[in-house]
């Protein structure tokens, strides 16, 4: 199957959702292949950053409204199991990964597709892209982390309205609301996301992984707990070869060459 395309570059990979006729809506088999692609990137010591994007005019239209979720003779589908073993596993692995994930949202991101986009560490979106909490339109509730991401990114008032109304918002609104890092011209999404991937692939990898760890912990921590965590992770960073190189490069007035 070619519904998950993987492009390997020097220091980074691009994972492309590729079911263009359905705006890259996902099903269990496709998500299994996406999970395998994430694992392969994680296992490759030469890979230091990942871009997740969609082919064609959509980023991802969420769960495929097809056989996986259509009530049949056996009764309704088990969405709890499907979410837990597939959609939610993608978010768990993106967030637990040592690798920085750049989501390059090239078009509509709906339902779980919007959640995959927001699970990225840095989210760029083409100006023509839209984000739709489509769940309510079909009688479902936000999942794949949507209620968590939205609450933290845009605040309770906007999160509730987006979830309850299911209205689409455009990339510039998403940027203004702090839901994403940046809206960029459609034509430059590819090059801007690649520039970021190259930059992150040359950044201190251990420090990037530690930043992921501390931001993952922050929402559940008190200030004092977070200070303790920051001290521990800073201690770890302070023992790294990248820190030694960073200080040396500063003193020698040259660009650092991080290899950690
Ligand atoms: O267990 C679990 O947790 C399950 C997981 C649930 C999480 C979810 O993701 S629930 C939400 C599922 N997704 C949706 O409800 C979105 C459905 N799609 C739409 O509402 C619209 O397609 C969009 C707003 C995304 C885009 O609209 P538009 O007008 O730009 O495109 P379109 O014409 O509607 O779609 C183009 C084609 O893609 C079309 O096929 P056709 O008619 O040309 O043959 C359409 O049927 C297909 N498509 C779009 N989304 C899906 C889809 N096919 C199957 N499943 C889809 N989700």
mmCIF file of C-alpha atoms and ligand atoms in Angstrom:
data_model
loop_
_atom_site.group_PDB
_atom_site.id
_atom_site.type_symbol
_atom_site.label_atom_id
_atom_site.label_comp_id
_atom_site.label_asym_id
_atom_site.label_seq_id
_atom_site.Cartn_x
_atom_site.Cartn_y
_atom_site.Cartn_z
ATOM 1 C CA UNK A 1 0.000 0.000 0.000
ATOM 2 C CA UNK A 2 1.189 3.523 -0.680
ATOM 3 C CA UNK A 3 -1.163 5.362 1.661
ATOM 4 C CA UNK A 4 1.795 6.327 3.856
ATOM 5 C CA UNK A 5 4.712 7.676 1.856
ATOM 6 C CA UNK A 6 8.097 8.077 3.490
ATOM 7 C CA UNK A 7 10.790 10.346 2.097
ATOM 8 C CA UNK A 8 14.174 10.011 3.770
ATOM 9 C CA UNK A 9 16.480 13.025 3.624
ATOM 10 C CA UNK A 10 19.819 13.847 5.181
ATOM 11 C CA UNK A 11 18.929 14.009 8.901
ATOM 12 C CA UNK A 12 15.137 14.051 8.616
ATOM 13 C CA UNK A 13 12.120 12.264 7.154
ATOM 14 C CA UNK A 14 8.826 13.343 5.631
ATOM 15 C CA UNK A 15 5.783 11.130 6.315
ATOM 16 C CA UNK A 16 2.973 11.794 3.855
ATOM 17 C CA UNK A 17 -0.647 10.745 4.342
ATOM 18 C CA UNK A 18 -1.701 9.683 0.879
ATOM 19 C CA UNK A 19 -5.344 8.784 0.223
ATOM 20 C CA UNK A 20 -6.114 11.808 -1.795
ATOM 21 C CA UNK A 21 -9.575 10.779 -3.032
ATOM 22 C CA UNK A 22 -10.727 10.824 0.605
ATOM 23 C CA UNK A 23 -8.717 13.840 1.719
ATOM 24 C CA UNK A 24 -6.359 11.390 3.463
ATOM 25 C CA UNK A 25 -9.050 10.100 5.825
ATOM 26 C CA UNK A 26 -7.529 7.292 7.866
ATOM 27 C CA UNK A 27 -8.593 3.762 8.706
ATOM 28 C CA UNK A 28 -7.084 1.143 11.012
ATOM 29 C CA UNK A 29 -4.777 -0.363 8.368
ATOM 30 C CA UNK A 30 -3.457 3.036 7.303
ATOM 31 C CA UNK A 31 -2.864 4.049 10.917
ATOM 32 C CA UNK A 32 -0.988 0.803 11.520
ATOM 33 C CA UNK A 33 1.300 1.760 8.650
ATOM 34 C CA UNK A 34 1.657 5.305 10.009
ATOM 35 C CA UNK A 35 2.648 3.901 13.407
ATOM 36 C CA UNK A 36 5.237 1.685 11.725
ATOM 37 C CA UNK A 37 6.626 4.698 9.843
ATOM 38 C CA UNK A 38 6.906 6.671 13.089
ATOM 39 C CA UNK A 39 8.665 3.734 14.765
ATOM 40 C CA UNK A 40 11.081 3.415 11.842
ATOM 41 C CA UNK A 41 11.973 7.114 12.047
ATOM 42 C CA UNK A 42 12.466 6.770 15.787
ATOM 43 C CA UNK A 43 14.743 3.735 15.327
ATOM 44 C CA UNK A 44 16.941 5.440 12.731
ATOM 45 C CA UNK A 45 19.832 7.148 14.540
ATOM 46 C CA UNK A 46 20.371 9.338 11.465
ATOM 47 C CA UNK A 47 16.869 10.755 11.696
ATOM 48 C CA UNK A 48 16.631 13.895 13.859
ATOM 49 C CA UNK A 49 13.336 15.462 12.746
ATOM 50 C CA UNK A 50 10.087 14.449 11.063
ATOM 51 C CA UNK A 51 7.629 16.330 8.879
ATOM 52 C CA UNK A 52 4.057 15.006 8.834
ATOM 53 C CA UNK A 53 1.983 16.268 5.930
ATOM 54 C CA UNK A 54 -0.753 15.260 3.494
ATOM 55 C CA UNK A 55 -0.792 14.678 -0.237
ATOM 56 C CA UNK A 56 -3.214 16.561 -2.468
ATOM 57 C CA UNK A 57 -5.684 19.137 -1.221
ATOM 58 C CA UNK A 58 -6.239 17.726 2.270
ATOM 59 C CA UNK A 59 -4.066 17.164 5.312
ATOM 60 C CA UNK A 60 -6.355 14.529 6.852
ATOM 61 C CA UNK A 61 -10.170 14.297 7.034
ATOM 62 C CA UNK A 62 -10.051 12.206 10.220
ATOM 63 C CA UNK A 63 -11.434 8.727 10.532
ATOM 64 C CA UNK A 64 -12.627 7.289 7.242
ATOM 65 C CA UNK A 65 -16.391 7.115 7.443
ATOM 66 C CA UNK A 66 -16.318 3.626 5.953
ATOM 67 C CA UNK A 67 -16.404 -0.022 6.999
ATOM 68 C CA UNK A 68 -14.390 0.394 10.253
ATOM 69 C CA UNK A 69 -17.075 2.604 11.758
ATOM 70 C CA UNK A 70 -20.286 1.683 9.995
ATOM 71 C CA UNK A 71 -22.820 -0.053 12.245
ATOM 72 C CA UNK A 72 -23.508 -3.516 10.854
ATOM 73 C CA UNK A 73 -25.350 -6.704 11.729
ATOM 74 C CA UNK A 74 -23.025 -7.141 14.723
ATOM 75 C CA UNK A 75 -24.091 -3.802 16.172
ATOM 76 C CA UNK A 76 -22.270 -0.498 16.517
ATOM 77 C CA UNK A 77 -18.504 -0.239 16.026
ATOM 78 C CA UNK A 78 -16.185 -0.291 19.045
ATOM 79 C CA UNK A 79 -14.846 3.246 18.732
ATOM 80 C CA UNK A 80 -13.218 3.133 22.154
ATOM 81 C CA UNK A 81 -10.978 0.278 21.050
ATOM 82 C CA UNK A 82 -10.284 1.802 17.646
ATOM 83 C CA UNK A 83 -9.319 5.122 19.218
ATOM 84 C CA UNK A 84 -7.151 3.537 21.882
ATOM 85 C CA UNK A 85 -5.240 1.163 19.630
ATOM 86 C CA UNK A 86 -4.847 3.395 16.592
ATOM 87 C CA UNK A 87 -5.680 7.125 16.599
ATOM 88 C CA UNK A 88 -4.547 7.717 20.163
ATOM 89 C CA UNK A 89 -1.460 5.595 19.706
ATOM 90 C CA UNK A 90 -0.297 7.959 16.938
ATOM 91 C CA UNK A 91 -0.528 10.901 19.347
ATOM 92 C CA UNK A 92 1.173 8.954 22.146
ATOM 93 C CA UNK A 93 4.087 8.042 19.891
ATOM 94 C CA UNK A 94 4.463 11.534 18.407
ATOM 95 C CA UNK A 95 4.513 13.067 21.864
ATOM 96 C CA UNK A 96 6.746 10.385 23.445
ATOM 97 C CA UNK A 97 9.187 10.476 20.538
ATOM 98 C CA UNK A 98 12.682 11.912 20.917
ATOM 99 C CA UNK A 99 12.134 13.478 17.488
ATOM 100 C CA UNK A 100 10.671 16.910 16.871
ATOM 101 C CA UNK A 101 7.556 16.583 14.700
ATOM 102 C CA UNK A 102 6.726 19.387 12.305
ATOM 103 C CA UNK A 103 3.158 19.178 11.050
ATOM 104 C CA UNK A 104 2.825 20.849 7.670
ATOM 105 C CA UNK A 105 -0.918 21.240 7.285
ATOM 106 C CA UNK A 106 -1.440 21.538 3.559
ATOM 107 C CA UNK A 107 -5.257 21.532 3.501
ATOM 108 C CA UNK A 108 -8.301 20.633 5.535
ATOM 109 C CA UNK A 109 -7.593 18.939 8.879
ATOM 110 C CA UNK A 110 -10.844 17.516 10.239
ATOM 111 C CA UNK A 111 -11.753 15.378 13.251
ATOM 112 C CA UNK A 112 -8.849 13.161 14.235
ATOM 113 C CA UNK A 113 -6.943 14.767 11.345
ATOM 114 C CA UNK A 114 -6.978 18.094 13.193
ATOM 115 C CA UNK A 115 -5.779 16.282 16.308
ATOM 116 C CA UNK A 116 -2.852 14.719 14.439
ATOM 117 C CA UNK A 117 -1.918 18.213 13.239
ATOM 118 C CA UNK A 118 -2.065 19.675 16.750
ATOM 119 C CA UNK A 119 0.009 16.818 18.145
ATOM 120 C CA UNK A 120 2.996 18.240 16.268
ATOM 121 C CA UNK A 121 5.727 20.071 18.151
ATOM 122 C CA UNK A 122 5.690 22.848 15.583
ATOM 123 C CA UNK A 123 2.660 23.307 13.354
ATOM 124 C CA UNK A 124 2.801 25.202 10.073
ATOM 125 C CA UNK A 125 -0.300 25.552 7.935
ATOM 126 C CA UNK A 126 -0.911 26.726 4.396
ATOM 127 C CA UNK A 127 -3.082 29.848 4.384
ATOM 128 C CA UNK A 128 -5.822 27.921 2.553
ATOM 129 C CA UNK A 129 -5.875 25.138 5.174
ATOM 130 C CA UNK A 130 -8.749 24.820 7.618
ATOM 131 C CA UNK A 131 -9.187 23.107 10.975
ATOM 132 C CA UNK A 132 -12.560 21.477 11.678
ATOM 133 C CA UNK A 133 -13.674 19.793 14.884
ATOM 134 C CA UNK A 134 -15.900 17.637 12.695
ATOM 135 C CA UNK A 135 -16.822 15.146 15.432
ATOM 136 C CA UNK A 136 -20.045 16.875 16.495
ATOM 137 C CA UNK A 137 -21.269 16.979 12.887
ATOM 138 C CA UNK A 138 -21.630 13.195 13.003
ATOM 139 C CA UNK A 139 -22.672 12.785 16.636
ATOM 140 C CA UNK A 140 -19.217 12.076 18.077
ATOM 141 C CA UNK A 141 -17.068 13.845 20.626
ATOM 142 C CA UNK A 142 -13.536 15.206 20.239
ATOM 143 C CA UNK A 143 -10.853 12.533 20.493
ATOM 144 C CA UNK A 144 -7.244 11.846 19.561
ATOM 145 C CA UNK A 145 -6.313 14.554 22.079
ATOM 146 C CA UNK A 146 -8.522 17.296 20.645
ATOM 147 C CA UNK A 147 -10.087 18.342 23.948
ATOM 148 C CA UNK A 148 -6.618 18.473 25.558
ATOM 149 C CA UNK A 149 -4.851 20.284 22.738
ATOM 150 C CA UNK A 150 -7.602 22.841 22.176
ATOM 151 C CA UNK A 151 -8.032 23.668 25.841
ATOM 152 C CA UNK A 152 -4.324 24.273 26.248
ATOM 153 C CA UNK A 153 -3.779 26.032 22.956
ATOM 154 C CA UNK A 154 -6.787 28.309 22.544
ATOM 155 C CA UNK A 155 -8.386 28.290 26.013
ATOM 156 C CA UNK A 156 -11.635 26.888 27.337
ATOM 157 C CA UNK A 157 -14.051 29.364 25.724
ATOM 158 C CA UNK A 158 -12.819 28.879 22.173
ATOM 159 C CA UNK A 159 -12.216 25.154 22.662
ATOM 160 C CA UNK A 160 -15.798 24.512 23.766
ATOM 161 C CA UNK A 161 -17.290 26.534 20.930
ATOM 162 C CA UNK A 162 -15.113 24.816 18.323
ATOM 163 C CA UNK A 163 -16.032 21.373 19.714
ATOM 164 C CA UNK A 164 -19.745 22.105 20.056
ATOM 165 C CA UNK A 165 -20.253 23.972 16.799
ATOM 166 C CA UNK A 166 -17.858 22.085 14.544
ATOM 167 C CA UNK A 167 -17.158 25.274 12.581
ATOM 168 C CA UNK A 168 -14.082 25.418 10.395
ATOM 169 C CA UNK A 169 -11.424 27.982 11.200
ATOM 170 C CA UNK A 170 -8.818 29.098 8.746
ATOM 171 C CA UNK A 171 -5.049 28.961 9.220
ATOM 172 C CA UNK A 172 -4.673 32.671 9.903
ATOM 173 C CA UNK A 173 -7.279 32.502 12.677
ATOM 174 C CA UNK A 174 -5.537 29.410 14.036
ATOM 175 C CA UNK A 175 -2.274 31.352 14.108
ATOM 176 C CA UNK A 176 -3.907 34.402 15.740
ATOM 177 C CA UNK A 177 -5.481 32.199 18.407
ATOM 178 C CA UNK A 178 -2.177 30.479 19.178
ATOM 179 C CA UNK A 179 -3.392 27.111 17.904
ATOM 180 C CA UNK A 180 -0.491 26.777 15.463
ATOM 181 C CA UNK A 181 2.976 28.266 15.064
ATOM 182 C CA UNK A 182 2.506 29.936 11.693
ATOM 183 C CA UNK A 183 0.294 30.295 8.632
ATOM 184 C CA UNK A 184 2.374 30.508 5.466
ATOM 185 C CA UNK A 185 1.656 30.980 1.781
ATOM 186 C CA UNK A 186 0.463 27.743 0.202
ATOM 187 C CA UNK A 187 3.361 27.768 -2.248
ATOM 188 C CA UNK A 188 5.959 28.016 0.516
ATOM 189 C CA UNK A 189 4.601 25.415 2.964
ATOM 190 C CA UNK A 190 6.900 22.705 1.554
ATOM 191 C CA UNK A 191 10.042 24.816 1.604
ATOM 192 C CA UNK A 192 9.313 26.419 4.996
ATOM 193 C CA UNK A 193 8.693 23.035 6.614
ATOM 194 C CA UNK A 194 11.881 21.645 5.037
ATOM 195 C CA UNK A 195 13.889 24.608 6.297
ATOM 196 C CA UNK A 196 12.605 23.899 9.796
ATOM 197 C CA UNK A 197 13.386 20.176 9.469
ATOM 198 C CA UNK A 198 16.940 20.886 8.339
ATOM 199 C CA UNK A 199 17.391 23.383 11.162
ATOM 200 C CA UNK A 200 16.051 20.967 13.786
ATOM 201 C CA UNK A 201 18.148 18.131 12.351
ATOM 202 C CA UNK A 202 21.253 20.194 13.135
ATOM 203 C CA UNK A 203 20.051 21.259 16.603
ATOM 204 C CA UNK A 204 21.155 19.520 19.835
ATOM 205 C CA UNK A 205 19.043 16.353 19.692
ATOM 206 C CA UNK A 206 19.181 15.510 23.388
ATOM 207 C CA UNK A 207 18.097 19.008 24.336
ATOM 208 C CA UNK A 208 15.185 18.835 21.888
ATOM 209 C CA UNK A 209 14.075 15.520 23.412
ATOM 210 C CA UNK A 210 14.315 17.033 26.899
ATOM 211 C CA UNK A 211 12.249 20.042 25.798
ATOM 212 C CA UNK A 212 9.550 17.603 24.655
ATOM 213 C CA UNK A 213 9.689 15.898 28.040
ATOM 214 C CA UNK A 214 9.306 19.137 29.977
ATOM 215 C CA UNK A 215 6.474 20.491 27.851
ATOM 216 C CA UNK A 216 4.646 17.165 28.131
ATOM 217 C CA UNK A 217 4.861 17.357 31.908
ATOM 218 C CA UNK A 218 4.046 21.065 32.312
ATOM 219 C CA UNK A 219 0.222 20.908 32.150
ATOM 220 C CA UNK A 220 0.035 18.387 35.008
ATOM 221 C CA UNK A 221 2.740 19.923 37.194
ATOM 222 C CA UNK A 222 2.798 22.661 39.803
ATOM 223 C CA UNK A 223 5.430 25.353 39.348
ATOM 224 C CA UNK A 224 7.585 23.691 41.992
ATOM 225 C CA UNK A 225 7.365 20.284 40.313
ATOM 226 C CA UNK A 226 8.221 21.873 36.995
ATOM 227 C CA UNK A 227 11.209 23.687 38.492
ATOM 228 C CA UNK A 228 12.477 20.351 39.821
ATOM 229 C CA UNK A 229 12.037 18.749 36.400
ATOM 230 C CA UNK A 230 13.773 21.638 34.632
ATOM 231 C CA UNK A 231 16.701 21.395 37.065
ATOM 232 C CA UNK A 232 17.016 17.660 36.456
ATOM 233 C CA UNK A 233 16.856 18.021 32.662
ATOM 234 C CA UNK A 234 19.250 20.981 32.729
ATOM 235 C CA UNK A 235 21.666 18.849 34.743
ATOM 236 C CA UNK A 236 21.422 16.204 32.046
ATOM 237 C CA UNK A 237 21.913 18.795 29.274
ATOM 238 C CA UNK A 238 24.882 20.234 31.137
ATOM 239 C CA UNK A 239 26.611 16.841 30.987
ATOM 240 C CA UNK A 240 26.090 16.475 27.219
ATOM 241 C CA UNK A 241 28.691 16.745 24.479
ATOM 242 C CA UNK A 242 26.384 19.210 22.710
ATOM 243 C CA UNK A 243 26.594 21.638 25.622
ATOM 244 C CA UNK A 244 30.399 21.377 25.678
ATOM 245 C CA UNK A 245 30.424 22.056 21.926
ATOM 246 C CA UNK A 246 27.944 24.938 22.281
ATOM 247 C CA UNK A 247 30.092 26.698 24.858
ATOM 248 C CA UNK A 248 33.318 26.034 22.923
ATOM 249 C CA UNK A 249 31.768 27.363 19.705
ATOM 250 C CA UNK A 250 30.570 30.493 21.509
ATOM 251 C CA UNK A 251 34.007 31.155 22.945
ATOM 252 C CA UNK A 252 35.699 30.497 19.596
ATOM 253 C CA UNK A 253 33.152 32.723 17.823
ATOM 254 C CA UNK A 254 32.125 30.043 15.303
ATOM 255 C CA UNK A 255 28.857 28.177 14.575
ATOM 256 C CA UNK A 256 28.386 25.063 16.756
ATOM 257 C CA UNK A 257 28.456 21.569 15.239
ATOM 258 C CA UNK A 258 26.054 19.501 17.324
ATOM 259 C CA UNK A 259 26.261 15.740 16.967
ATOM 260 C CA UNK A 260 24.593 14.395 20.107
HETATM 261 O O1 LIG B 1 -12.660 5.293 17.190
HETATM 262 C C1 LIG B 1 -12.511 6.458 16.875
HETATM 263 O O2 LIG B 1 -11.992 7.295 17.669
HETATM 264 C C2 LIG B 1 -12.928 6.912 15.522
HETATM 265 C C3 LIG B 1 -12.327 8.203 15.257
HETATM 266 C C4 LIG B 1 -13.073 9.286 15.160
HETATM 267 C C5 LIG B 1 -12.406 10.558 15.004
HETATM 268 C C6 LIG B 1 -12.846 11.288 13.781
HETATM 269 O O3 LIG B 1 -12.002 11.636 13.022
HETATM 270 S S1 LIG B 1 -14.508 11.557 13.595
HETATM 271 C C7 LIG B 1 -14.543 12.683 12.238
HETATM 272 C C8 LIG B 1 -14.468 11.982 10.917
HETATM 273 N N1 LIG B 1 -14.304 12.929 9.854
HETATM 274 C C9 LIG B 1 -15.324 13.667 9.416
HETATM 275 O O4 LIG B 1 -16.441 13.610 9.879
HETATM 276 C C10 LIG B 1 -15.025 14.586 8.252
HETATM 277 C C11 LIG B 1 -15.858 14.212 7.046
HETATM 278 N N2 LIG B 1 -15.507 15.057 5.936
HETATM 279 C C12 LIG B 1 -15.990 16.310 5.815
HETATM 280 O O5 LIG B 1 -16.742 16.814 6.621
HETATM 281 C C13 LIG B 1 -15.573 17.053 4.594
HETATM 282 O O6 LIG B 1 -15.146 16.131 3.627
HETATM 283 C C14 LIG B 1 -14.424 18.053 4.863
HETATM 284 C C15 LIG B 1 -14.923 19.220 5.738
HETATM 285 C C16 LIG B 1 -13.242 17.380 5.554
HETATM 286 C C17 LIG B 1 -13.914 18.635 3.524
HETATM 287 O O7 LIG B 1 -15.020 19.085 2.760
HETATM 288 P P1 LIG B 1 -14.835 19.357 1.205
HETATM 289 O O8 LIG B 1 -16.136 19.952 0.733
HETATM 290 O O9 LIG B 1 -13.592 20.146 0.989
HETATM 291 O O10 LIG B 1 -14.574 17.933 0.524
HETATM 292 P P2 LIG B 1 -15.641 16.774 0.256
HETATM 293 O O11 LIG B 1 -16.217 16.946 -1.106
HETATM 294 O O12 LIG B 1 -16.578 16.645 1.390
HETATM 295 O O13 LIG B 1 -14.694 15.495 0.312
HETATM 296 C C18 LIG B 1 -13.926 15.092 -0.834
HETATM 297 C C19 LIG B 1 -14.003 13.598 -0.922
HETATM 298 O O14 LIG B 1 -13.400 13.045 0.254
HETATM 299 C C20 LIG B 1 -15.433 13.090 -0.937
HETATM 300 O O15 LIG B 1 -15.482 11.925 -1.747
HETATM 301 P P3 LIG B 1 -16.232 11.940 -3.164
HETATM 302 O O16 LIG B 1 -17.616 12.403 -2.933
HETATM 303 O O17 LIG B 1 -15.433 12.908 -3.990
HETATM 304 O O18 LIG B 1 -16.129 10.519 -3.629
HETATM 305 C C21 LIG B 1 -15.683 12.721 0.493
HETATM 306 O O19 LIG B 1 -16.682 11.730 0.649
HETATM 307 C C22 LIG B 1 -14.341 12.161 0.885
HETATM 308 N N3 LIG B 1 -14.136 12.238 2.328
HETATM 309 C C23 LIG B 1 -13.891 13.325 3.069
HETATM 310 N N4 LIG B 1 -13.799 13.000 4.339
HETATM 311 C C24 LIG B 1 -13.967 11.684 4.425
HETATM 312 C C25 LIG B 1 -14.195 11.172 3.146
HETATM 313 N N5 LIG B 1 -14.420 9.884 2.908
HETATM 314 C C26 LIG B 1 -14.445 9.062 3.981
HETATM 315 N N6 LIG B 1 -14.219 9.474 5.237
HETATM 316 C C27 LIG B 1 -13.988 10.771 5.515
HETATM 317 N N7 LIG B 1 -13.731 11.163 6.774
#
